[in-house]
Coordinates of C-alpha atoms in Angstrom, one line a residue:
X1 CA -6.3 77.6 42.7
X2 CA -3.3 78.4 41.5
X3 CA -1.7 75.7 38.2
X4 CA 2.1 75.9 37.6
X5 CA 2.6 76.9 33.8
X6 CA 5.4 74.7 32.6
X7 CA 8.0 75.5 29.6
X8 CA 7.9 73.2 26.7
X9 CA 10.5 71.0 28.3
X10 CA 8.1 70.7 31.1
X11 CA 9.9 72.2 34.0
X12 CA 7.9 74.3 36.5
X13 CA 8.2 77.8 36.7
X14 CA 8.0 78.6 40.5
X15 CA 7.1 82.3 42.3
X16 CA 9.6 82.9 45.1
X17 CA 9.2 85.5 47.8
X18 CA 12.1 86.6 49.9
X19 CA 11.6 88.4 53.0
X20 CA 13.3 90.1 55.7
X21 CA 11.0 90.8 58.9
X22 CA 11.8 93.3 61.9
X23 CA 12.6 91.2 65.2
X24 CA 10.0 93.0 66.9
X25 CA 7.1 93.2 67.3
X26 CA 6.8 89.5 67.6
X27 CA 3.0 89.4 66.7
X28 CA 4.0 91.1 63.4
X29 CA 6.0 87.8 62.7
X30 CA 3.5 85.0 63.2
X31 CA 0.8 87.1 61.6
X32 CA 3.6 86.8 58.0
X33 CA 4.0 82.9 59.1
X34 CA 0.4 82.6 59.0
X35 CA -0.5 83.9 56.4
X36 CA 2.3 82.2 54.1
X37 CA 0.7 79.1 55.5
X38 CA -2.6 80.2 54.4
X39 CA -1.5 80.7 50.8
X40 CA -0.2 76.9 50.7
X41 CA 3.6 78.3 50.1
X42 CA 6.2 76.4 51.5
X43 CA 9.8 77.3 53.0
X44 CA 12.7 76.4 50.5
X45 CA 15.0 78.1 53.2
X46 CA 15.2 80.3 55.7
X47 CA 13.0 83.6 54.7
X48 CA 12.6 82.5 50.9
X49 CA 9.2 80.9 50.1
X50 CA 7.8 78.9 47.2
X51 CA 4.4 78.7 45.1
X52 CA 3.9 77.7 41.9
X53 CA 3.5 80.5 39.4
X54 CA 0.3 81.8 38.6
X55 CA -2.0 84.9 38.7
X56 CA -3.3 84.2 41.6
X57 CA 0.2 83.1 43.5
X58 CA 1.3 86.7 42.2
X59 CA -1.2 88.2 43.6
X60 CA -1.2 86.7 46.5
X61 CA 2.8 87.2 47.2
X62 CA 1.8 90.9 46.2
X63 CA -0.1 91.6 48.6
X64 CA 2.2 89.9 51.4
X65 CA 4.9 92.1 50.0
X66 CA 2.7 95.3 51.0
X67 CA 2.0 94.0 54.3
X68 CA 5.8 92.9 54.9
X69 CA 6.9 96.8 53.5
X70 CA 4.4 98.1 55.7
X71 CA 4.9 96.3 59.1
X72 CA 8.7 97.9 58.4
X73 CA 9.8 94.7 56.8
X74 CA 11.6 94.2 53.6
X75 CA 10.6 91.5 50.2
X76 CA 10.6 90.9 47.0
X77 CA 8.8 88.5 44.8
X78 CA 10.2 86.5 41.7
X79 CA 9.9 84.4 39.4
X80 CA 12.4 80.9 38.7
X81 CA 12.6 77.9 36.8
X82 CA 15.5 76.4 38.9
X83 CA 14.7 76.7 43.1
X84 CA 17.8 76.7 45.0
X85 CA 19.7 73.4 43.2
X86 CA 16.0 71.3 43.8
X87 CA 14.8 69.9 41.1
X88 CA 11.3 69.9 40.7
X89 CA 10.0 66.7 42.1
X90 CA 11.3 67.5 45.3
X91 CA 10.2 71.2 45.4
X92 CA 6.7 69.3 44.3
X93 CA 7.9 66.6 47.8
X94 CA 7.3 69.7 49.6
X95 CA 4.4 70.9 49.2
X96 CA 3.1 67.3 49.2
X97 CA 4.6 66.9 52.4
X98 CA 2.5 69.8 53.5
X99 CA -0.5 69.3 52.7
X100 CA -0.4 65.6 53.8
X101 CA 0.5 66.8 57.2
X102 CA -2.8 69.0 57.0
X103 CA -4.6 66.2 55.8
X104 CA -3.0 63.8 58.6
X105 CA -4.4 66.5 61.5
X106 CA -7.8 66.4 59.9
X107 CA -8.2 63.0 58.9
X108 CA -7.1 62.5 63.1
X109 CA -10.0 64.9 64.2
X110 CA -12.0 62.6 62.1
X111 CA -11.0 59.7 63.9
X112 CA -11.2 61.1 67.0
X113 CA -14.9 62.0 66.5
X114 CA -15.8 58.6 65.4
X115 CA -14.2 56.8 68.0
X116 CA -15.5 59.3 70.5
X117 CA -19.1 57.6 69.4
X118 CA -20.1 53.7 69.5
X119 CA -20.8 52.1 66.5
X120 CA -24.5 52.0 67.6
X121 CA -26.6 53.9 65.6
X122 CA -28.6 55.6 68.5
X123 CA -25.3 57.4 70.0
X124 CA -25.2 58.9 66.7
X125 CA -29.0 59.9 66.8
X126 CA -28.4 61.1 70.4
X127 CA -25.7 63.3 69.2
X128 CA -26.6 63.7 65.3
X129 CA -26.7 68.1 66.3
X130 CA -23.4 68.0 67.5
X131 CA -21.3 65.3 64.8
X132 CA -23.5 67.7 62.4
X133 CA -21.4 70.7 63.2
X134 CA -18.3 69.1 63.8
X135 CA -19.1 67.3 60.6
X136 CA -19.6 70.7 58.7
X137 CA -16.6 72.2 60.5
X138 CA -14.4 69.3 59.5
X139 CA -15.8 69.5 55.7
X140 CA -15.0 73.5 55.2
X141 CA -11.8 72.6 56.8
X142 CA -11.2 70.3 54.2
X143 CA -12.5 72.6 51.4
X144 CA -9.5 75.1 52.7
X145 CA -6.7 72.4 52.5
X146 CA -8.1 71.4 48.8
X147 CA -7.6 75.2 47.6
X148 CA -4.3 75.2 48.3
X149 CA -3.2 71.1 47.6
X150 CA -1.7 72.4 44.0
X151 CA -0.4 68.9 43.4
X152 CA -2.6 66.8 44.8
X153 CA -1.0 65.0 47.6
X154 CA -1.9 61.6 48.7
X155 CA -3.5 62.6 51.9
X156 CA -7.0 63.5 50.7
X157 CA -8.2 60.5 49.8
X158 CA -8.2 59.1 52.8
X159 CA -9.7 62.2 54.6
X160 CA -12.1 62.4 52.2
X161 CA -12.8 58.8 53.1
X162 CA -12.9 59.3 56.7
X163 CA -15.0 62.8 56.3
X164 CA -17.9 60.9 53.8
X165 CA -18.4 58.0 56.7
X166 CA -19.1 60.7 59.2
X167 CA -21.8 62.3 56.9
X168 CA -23.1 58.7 55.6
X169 CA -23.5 57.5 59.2
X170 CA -25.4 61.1 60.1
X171 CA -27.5 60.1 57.1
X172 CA -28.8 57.3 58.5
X173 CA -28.8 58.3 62.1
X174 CA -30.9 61.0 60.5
X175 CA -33.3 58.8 58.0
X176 CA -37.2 58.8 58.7
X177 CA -37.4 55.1 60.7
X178 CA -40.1 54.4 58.3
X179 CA -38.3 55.4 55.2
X180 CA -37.5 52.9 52.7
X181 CA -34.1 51.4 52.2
X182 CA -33.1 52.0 49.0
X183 CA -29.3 51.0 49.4
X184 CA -28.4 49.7 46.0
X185 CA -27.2 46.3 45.9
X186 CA -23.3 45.4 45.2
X187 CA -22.2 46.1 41.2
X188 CA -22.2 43.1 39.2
X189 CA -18.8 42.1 38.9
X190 CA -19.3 40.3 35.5
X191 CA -20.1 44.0 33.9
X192 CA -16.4 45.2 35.3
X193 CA -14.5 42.7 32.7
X194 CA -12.1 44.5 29.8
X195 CA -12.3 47.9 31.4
X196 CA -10.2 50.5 31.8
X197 CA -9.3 51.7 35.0
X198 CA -8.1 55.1 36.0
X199 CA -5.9 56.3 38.6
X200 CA -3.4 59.2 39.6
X201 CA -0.1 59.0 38.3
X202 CA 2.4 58.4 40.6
X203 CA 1.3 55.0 41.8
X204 CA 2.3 54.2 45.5
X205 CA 0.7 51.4 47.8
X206 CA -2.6 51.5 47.7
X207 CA -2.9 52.1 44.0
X208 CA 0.2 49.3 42.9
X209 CA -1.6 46.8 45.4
X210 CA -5.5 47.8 43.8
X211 CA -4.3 47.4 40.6
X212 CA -3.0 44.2 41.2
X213 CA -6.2 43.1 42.6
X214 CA -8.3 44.5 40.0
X215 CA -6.5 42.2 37.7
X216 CA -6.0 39.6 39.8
X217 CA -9.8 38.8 40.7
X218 CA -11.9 41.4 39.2
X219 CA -10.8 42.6 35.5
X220 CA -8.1 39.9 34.2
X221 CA -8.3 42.2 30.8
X222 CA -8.1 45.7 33.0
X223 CA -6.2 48.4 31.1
X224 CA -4.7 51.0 33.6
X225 CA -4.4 54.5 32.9
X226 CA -2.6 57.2 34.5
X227 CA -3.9 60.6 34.7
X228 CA -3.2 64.2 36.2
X229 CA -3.8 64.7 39.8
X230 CA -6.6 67.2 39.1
X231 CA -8.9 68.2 36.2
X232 CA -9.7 64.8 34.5
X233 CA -12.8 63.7 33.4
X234 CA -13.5 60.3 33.1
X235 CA -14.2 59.1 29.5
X236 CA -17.5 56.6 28.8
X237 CA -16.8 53.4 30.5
X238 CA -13.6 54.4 32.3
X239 CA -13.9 53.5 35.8
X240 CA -11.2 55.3 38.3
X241 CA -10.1 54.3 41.5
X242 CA -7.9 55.9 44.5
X243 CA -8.6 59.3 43.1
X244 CA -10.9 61.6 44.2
X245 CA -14.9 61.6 42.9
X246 CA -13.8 57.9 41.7
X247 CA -16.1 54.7 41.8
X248 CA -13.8 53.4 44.1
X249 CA -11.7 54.8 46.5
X250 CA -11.4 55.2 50.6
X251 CA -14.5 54.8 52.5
X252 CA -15.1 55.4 55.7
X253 CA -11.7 54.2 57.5
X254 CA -11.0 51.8 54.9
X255 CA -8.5 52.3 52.1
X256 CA -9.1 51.4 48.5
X257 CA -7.8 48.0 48.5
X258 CA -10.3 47.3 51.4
X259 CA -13.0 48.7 49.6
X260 CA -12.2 46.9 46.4
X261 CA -12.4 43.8 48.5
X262 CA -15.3 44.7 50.5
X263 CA -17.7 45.5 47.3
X264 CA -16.0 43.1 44.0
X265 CA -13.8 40.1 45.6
X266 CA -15.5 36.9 47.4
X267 CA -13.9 36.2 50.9
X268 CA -10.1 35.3 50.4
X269 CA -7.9 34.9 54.0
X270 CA -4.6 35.8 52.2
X271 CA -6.1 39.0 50.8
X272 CA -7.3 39.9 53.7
X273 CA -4.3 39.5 55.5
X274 CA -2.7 41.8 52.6
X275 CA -5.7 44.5 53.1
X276 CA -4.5 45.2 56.6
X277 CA -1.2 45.4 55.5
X278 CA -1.8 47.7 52.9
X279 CA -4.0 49.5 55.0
X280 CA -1.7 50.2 58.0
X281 CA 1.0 51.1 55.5
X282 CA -1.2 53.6 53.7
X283 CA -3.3 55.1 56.4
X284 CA -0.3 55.1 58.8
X285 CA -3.5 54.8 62.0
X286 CA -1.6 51.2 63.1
X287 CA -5.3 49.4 63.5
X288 CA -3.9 46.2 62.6
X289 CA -0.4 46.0 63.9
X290 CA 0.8 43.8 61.0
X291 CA 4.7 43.6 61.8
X292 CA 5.0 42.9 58.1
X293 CA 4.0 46.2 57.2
X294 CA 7.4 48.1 57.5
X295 CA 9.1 45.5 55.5
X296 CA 6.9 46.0 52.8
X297 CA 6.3 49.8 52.9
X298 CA 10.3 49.5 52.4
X299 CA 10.2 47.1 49.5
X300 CA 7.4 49.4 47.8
X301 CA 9.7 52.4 48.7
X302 CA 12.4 51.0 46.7
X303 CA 10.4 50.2 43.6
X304 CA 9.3 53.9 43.5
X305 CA 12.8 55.0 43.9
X306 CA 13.9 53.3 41.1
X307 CA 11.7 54.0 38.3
X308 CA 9.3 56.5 37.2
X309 CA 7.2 54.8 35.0
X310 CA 4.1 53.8 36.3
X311 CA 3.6 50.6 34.7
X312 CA 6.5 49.5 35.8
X313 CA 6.2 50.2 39.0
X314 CA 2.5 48.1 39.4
X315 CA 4.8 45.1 37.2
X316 CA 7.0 45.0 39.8
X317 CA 4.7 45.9 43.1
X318 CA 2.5 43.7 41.4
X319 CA 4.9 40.2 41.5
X320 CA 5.3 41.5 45.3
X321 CA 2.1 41.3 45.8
X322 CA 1.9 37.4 44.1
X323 CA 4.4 36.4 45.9
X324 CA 2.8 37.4 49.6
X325 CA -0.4 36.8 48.8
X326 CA 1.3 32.8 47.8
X327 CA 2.6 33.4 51.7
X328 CA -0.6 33.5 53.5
X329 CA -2.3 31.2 51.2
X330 CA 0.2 28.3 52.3
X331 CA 0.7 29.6 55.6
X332 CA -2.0 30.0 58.8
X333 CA -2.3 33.6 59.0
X334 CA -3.4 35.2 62.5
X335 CA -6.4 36.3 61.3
X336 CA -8.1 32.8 61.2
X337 CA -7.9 32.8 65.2
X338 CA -10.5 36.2 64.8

């Protein structure tokens, strides 16, 4: 996988291959789309492509050049700190954009094979060969979008939800009958107080409106910390959330606020009138059709807009999030008539 190298002001340094392709054959063309879409790389303009530097990114864009030379084609790979007057957050935007599309198409397929089964276990069992494949196909697929997610977009988590339902609903639709149930009973919640609590940095609306749970009715003392998208190891006691591998994160078609709630938080009306908000915002599926959604998704917008600084940003998401959940606590929400 390739890691941008950064100078010590921290500014990307990005590979750029420029390419001028024959108008015919027309095959020769979508084969050099493809495979610029295999290698992850993303169009800054028309003909001039980005990745971010690396050994492997060169070698990649090598190669390409030879097949672009060869098919009667012209290119040339180089190297840039500055792409085209972007800085880089939004060359970053792109490839984020991307691979969240990608994810988006899978985490769908997902969907669609869930819903394409009842949630009785013995369509599952009737069809436990098939969601197998589907299951495995899905997971490769996944594994090939992950190679090539450089920045880690916010789009895996919740396929990576989606996908580990699938296989822990197989599981069971797979378990010996007479097999024991050894589910493990629901963390104590008393043994969560004073910890620190990890996410990715970058907090948007699932993480502001977790971390405002977490300290709003599990960890009053939570410390947050805000890590790389890939490559961190949790330290002893950390406990990381809306990342991938964390302790909590999206399950299933839930989000991490929802799971959160689910697992830690006794039975609250307002919060769950704010989990279906935040999950319709976050998962973008529309299974709750809270009208309040786009208003808030616009309010959160702005507060990422405006500062970088990720504690600020769950300070002010987080007095948001107070104030709405004060909303539905006075107010009869519509999901007491359910």
């Amino acid at each position: 996988m390739n890691d941008a190298p950064t100078t010590s002001e921290s500014r990307y340094a990005w590979l750029l291959l420029a390419h001028q392709l024959p108008p015919k054959p027309a095959y020769f063309r979508v084969k050099v789309w493809r495979r610029l879409q295999g290698l992850g790389a993303v169009a800054i303009k028309n003909s001039l492509y980005a990745l971010p530097a690396g050994e492997q990114a060169r070698e990649d864009f090598q190669w390409l050049l030879h097949e672009i030379t060869e098919g009667g084609g012209e290119a040339a790979v180089f190297e840039a700190r500055f792409v085209d007057g972007l800085t880089d957050p939004e060359v970053r935007a792109l490839f984020d954009k991307a691979r969240d599309a990608d994810y988006e198409a899978l985490a769908a397929d997902a969907r669609e094979l869930t819903e394409g089964l009842a949630a009785d276990p013995d369509s599952w069992s009737a069809r436990k060969g098939d969601v197998r494949t589907q299951a495995t196909r899905l997971r490769r697929r996944l594994a090939e979008i992950v190679a090539i997610d450089f920045f880690g977009a916010g789009g895996r988590e919740p396929a990576e939800g989606l996908l580990a339902g699938i296989e822990t609903r197989l599981a069971v639709a797979e378990r010996d009958p007479d097999q024991e149930d050894t589910t493990m009973a629901t963390k104590d919640v008393g043994k969560l107080k004073g910890r620190t609590w990890v996410t990715r940095r970058g907090v948007q609306v699932d993480r502001i409106a977790s971390a405002w749970l977490i300290r709003r009715s599990i960890d009053p003392q939570a410390r947050f910390k805000f890590v790389p998208d890939k490559g961190y190891a949790p330290e002893p006691g950390e406990l990381r959330f809306d990342m991938f591998e964390a302790e909590y994160t999206h399950e299933g078609d839930q989000c991490t606020f929802e799971v959160l709630l689910a697992k830690l938080v006794p039975p609250d009306r307002a919060l769950q009138a704010i989990a279906e908000i935040v999950h319709d915002i976050d998962l973008k599926d529309g299974k709750f059709q809270r009208e309040e959604a786009a208003g808030i998704r616009t309010l959160l917008s702005g507060i990422a807009a405006a500062t970088d600084d990720d504690e600020r940003r769950l300070e002010r998401g987080g007095a948001l999030f107070e104030d709405l959940y004060e909303h539905f606590r006075k107010t009869r929400d519509r999901g007491d008539a359910r």
